Amino acid sequence: MQSECCWTKEVITPDECHSISADEAHLYTSLERRFLTKCIDCPLFVRDQERLTEEGSPAAPLLRVLLAEIKRNKSKLSTMVDFLDSRNLEIQFLHEIVTVLQTSLELDEVLSVALTAITAGKGFGMNRAFLLLTDKDRTILKGYMGVGPKDFQEAWEIWEEISRDDLSLREMATQFHQTKFSAEKNKFHDILERLTFPMSNEGHILVRSLNERRSILVRDALHHPEVDPSLAETIGVDTFLILPLISRNRRIGVILADNFITRKPITQQDMSFMETLTFPVAFAIERASLYERLHEDLEKLSVANTKLHEQQELIVRMEKLALLGKITSSIAHSIRNPLTVIGGFARSLLKNITENDPKREPLENIVQKTKQLEDVLSEVLGYADSVFPAIDEWDVNQMVETISRELQKKTEGSGITITLALAPNLPLIYLDYRQIAYCIKKILINSIKAMMPPGEVYLETRLVDDCIIVEIRDTVLIPEREAHEAFLDPGMTGLDDSGDMELSFCRVILENYSKSFTVERYAGIGSRYLLELSLKKEGP
Amino acid sequence: MSRILVVDDESSIRLLYSHELADEGYEVITVATADEAVEALQKDEFDLILLDIKLKNESGLDLLQKIVKERHSLPVILCSAFSCYKDDFSAWLADGYVVKSADLQELKNEVRKVLEKKAARSAPKKPG
């Protein structure tokens, strides 16, 4: 038989087969390859085959069987190649996601990548995805983020934008994180608010998926015996996919994905494919959360460190002050005795001389100057005494009453009243009586000095939790107070003014020897000083 | 005439107090140390002691305790250059506390007050 097809020749010329293209020249010299790729589908070969059958050739049935087997294998091979291609794409895609996730440390950035991957056409191609996260104590599963179009119009715009921009997954995720994250969160706010479930509700499909660590494809949710219909009503679809996010045995959250717009069915294959994403996503979320917490802890540590430094500086300052106090006290004592003698004798001499005596003026000068020096000494000794701590159990009311009594004597008839409101039965408290009493007295004296009569100083004590509060209120108006503002800013005190210096000391002392000390100024009303003394035995 | 014992290690202070209190009509005896004070108390009777707290190498507060223990009815006024001892429990045993000053009026007032109290205490009670 004369063959029409070239399948019987080992080597052919280009004229003998027109199915071979220029880039397939190697087929001219290889019968095996040419037969399997060209001849098997060639109409000339089909005709040759028919003729063999007609002629009753014994090879014809055998050739038919072999050809059928070759075609079957060829088809199988093609399917496998398609499958492998698709798997290869998936692996490439997952590799891209994992690479992006590995470099993301910010939680919102991680979520942007994950949700973009689920909803992008280049990714899993789902229409929408919701992320629910468990709280720190793993007691609540709460909607955190939603991504996707809300209606068909928006879906169309998104798809148009995607096809126009042709961005890679990383670019899409970055763009989403930078420009759309907050808007998307707000867009699904109402749905996310309703997606809150207690983890104790173990029968709930989302909690179950998380507890059983398995993805669930839910179909016909409204009539599903294991699904709360309100879940389907909330998200507006009855077919959705639940993907649990687990990292190192920790239940991180779940992803809910659906095809809200296209209503395209979700297959088991889609589910399997997306399952591969859940581990890197869960891991990245946990890592980002830990990173966030680490930052918070670092911030706290930094604040604590700053406080520690401040405390150290304060201690050094207090030590210096204590030393200064000791020296001042010693010097002052050495000065007071001679002053007493000089001034005392000058006064004594003054008593016995006449008005016109020429010694009178110099003696009066000595009396006046020694009086001035004595006043300065009293002030200096006053704060020098205050820097030596001596903590013991004291009755705060008794302390306040004593101070008030002392000052009442001085304000009698001045139009300034001191009102006491002391809580009964206050417990005894550990405090440095001398220092605290000294400071309270100085605050009161400061107020009384700055006050335009008639005025009132109000002193109150009360027990609040484990603290005794001493509240001082005065009716000193702001302009009158201005001259005394140094009290609020110890660093700005002029050292030549012993009164201001004392008030600055008071603030430092009260801040260190109490739980808290605050000063509040109210325009047109006056000031309020709140001293919180802890019942616990504490030193500065 | 009331007799006052002044105990102070500063001679000029002793002189000043002695001068000024004598002007007020008191009989004043002065000593510089705690030992001298004890000796004086053993020898004579006094109506009041003016006692300095910081004596040379001694504490006036220790002497105060001794006086209170042995001569319970004898009033003592502490005179000190420091005001801080006012809060010291040992100082509370004294009948008065005066911070030293060139102006002796406060001291004189305190002396008068304490002596009046003492006189009132020792006066025979009227039959009820």
mmCIF file with all atom_site columns, C-alpha atoms in Angstrom, chain A residues 332 335-336 339 347 367-383 442 449 498-499 502, chain B residues 99-103:
data_model
loop_
_atom_site.group_PDB
_atom_site.id
_atom_site.type_symbol
_atom_site.label_atom_id
_atom_site.label_alt_id
_atom_site.label_comp_id
_atom_site.label_asym_id
_atom_site.label_entity_id
_atom_site.label_seq_id
_atom_site.pdbx_PDB_ins_code
_atom_site.Cartn_x
_atom_site.Cartn_y
_atom_site.Cartn_z
_atom_site.occupancy
_atom_site.B_iso_or_equiv
_atom_site.pdbx_formal_charge
_atom_site.auth_seq_id
_atom_site.auth_comp_id
_atom_site.auth_asym_id
_atom_site.auth_atom_id
_atom_site.pdbx_PDB_model_num
ATOM 1  C CA . ALA A 1 332 ? 22.153 79.191 111.977 1.00 0.00 ? 332 ALA A CA 1
ATOM 2  C CA . ILE A 1 335 ? 24.518 82.732 114.663 1.00 0.00 ? 335 ILE A CA 1
ATOM 3  C CA . ARG A 1 336 ? 21.384 82.826 116.803 1.00 0.00 ? 336 ARG A CA 1
ATOM 4  C CA . LEU A 1 339 ? 22.361 87.666 117.725 1.00 0.00 ? 339 LEU A CA 1
ATOM 5  C CA . ARG A 1 347 ? 17.336 96.553 123.721 1.00 0.00 ? 347 ARG A CA 1
ATOM 6  C CA . VAL A 1 367 ? 17.885 96.256 117.410 1.00 0.00 ? 367 VAL A CA 1
ATOM 7  C CA . GLN A 1 368 ? 16.260 96.568 113.981 1.00 0.00 ? 368 GLN A CA 1
ATOM 8  C CA . LYS A 1 369 ? 19.015 94.775 112.101 1.00 0.00 ? 369 LYS A CA 1
ATOM 9  C CA . THR A 1 370 ? 19.248 91.938 114.601 1.00 0.00 ? 370 THR A CA 1
ATOM 10 C CA . LYS A 1 371 ? 15.468 91.531 114.327 1.00 0.00 ? 371 LYS A CA 1
ATOM 11 C CA . GLN A 1 372 ? 15.796 91.242 110.525 1.00 0.00 ? 372 GLN A CA 1
ATOM 12 C CA . LEU A 1 373 ? 18.569 88.706 110.861 1.00 0.00 ? 373 LEU A CA 1
ATOM 13 C CA . GLU A 1 374 ? 16.550 86.705 113.372 1.00 0.00 ? 374 GLU A CA 1
ATOM 14 C CA . ASP A 1 375 ? 13.595 86.575 110.964 1.00 0.00 ? 375 ASP A CA 1
ATOM 15 C CA . VAL A 1 376 ? 15.791 85.292 108.142 1.00 0.00 ? 376 VAL A CA 1
ATOM 16 C CA . LEU A 1 377 ? 17.318 82.746 110.519 1.00 0.00 ? 377 LEU A CA 1
ATOM 17 C CA . SER A 1 378 ? 13.876 81.477 111.534 1.00 0.00 ? 378 SER A CA 1
ATOM 18 C CA . GLU A 1 379 ? 12.965 80.889 107.916 1.00 0.00 ? 379 GLU A CA 1
ATOM 19 C CA . VAL A 1 380 ? 16.247 79.174 107.130 1.00 0.00 ? 380 VAL A CA 1
ATOM 20 C CA . LEU A 1 381 ? 16.025 76.972 110.212 1.00 0.00 ? 381 LEU A CA 1
ATOM 21 C CA . GLY A 1 382 ? 12.416 76.233 109.350 1.00 0.00 ? 382 GLY A CA 1
ATOM 22 C CA . TYR A 1 383 ? 13.187 74.501 106.077 1.00 0.00 ? 383 TYR A CA 1
ATOM 23 C CA . LYS A 1 442 ? 3.513  77.124 104.629 1.00 0.00 ? 442 LYS A CA 1
ATOM 24 C CA . LYS A 1 449 ? -0.527 86.422 102.849 1.00 0.00 ? 449 LYS A CA 1
ATOM 25 C CA . SER A 1 498 ? 13.500 82.885 101.527 1.00 0.00 ? 498 SER A CA 1
ATOM 26 C CA . GLY A 1 499 ? 9.668  82.704 101.335 1.00 0.00 ? 499 GLY A CA 1
ATOM 27 C CA . GLU A 1 502 ? 10.480 77.508 101.251 1.00 0.00 ? 502 GLU A CA 1
ATOM 28 C CA . VAL B 2 99  ? 13.150 80.056 121.009 1.00 0.00 ? 99  VAL B CA 1
ATOM 29 C CA . LYS B 2 100 ? 16.042 82.355 121.833 1.00 0.00 ? 100 LYS B CA 1
ATOM 30 C CA . SER B 2 101 ? 15.561 85.870 120.552 1.00 0.00 ? 101 SER B CA 1
ATOM 31 C CA . ALA B 2 102 ? 16.962 89.335 121.076 1.00 0.00 ? 102 ALA B CA 1
ATOM 32 C CA . ASP B 2 103 ? 13.457 90.367 121.969 1.00 0.00 ? 103 ASP B CA 1
#
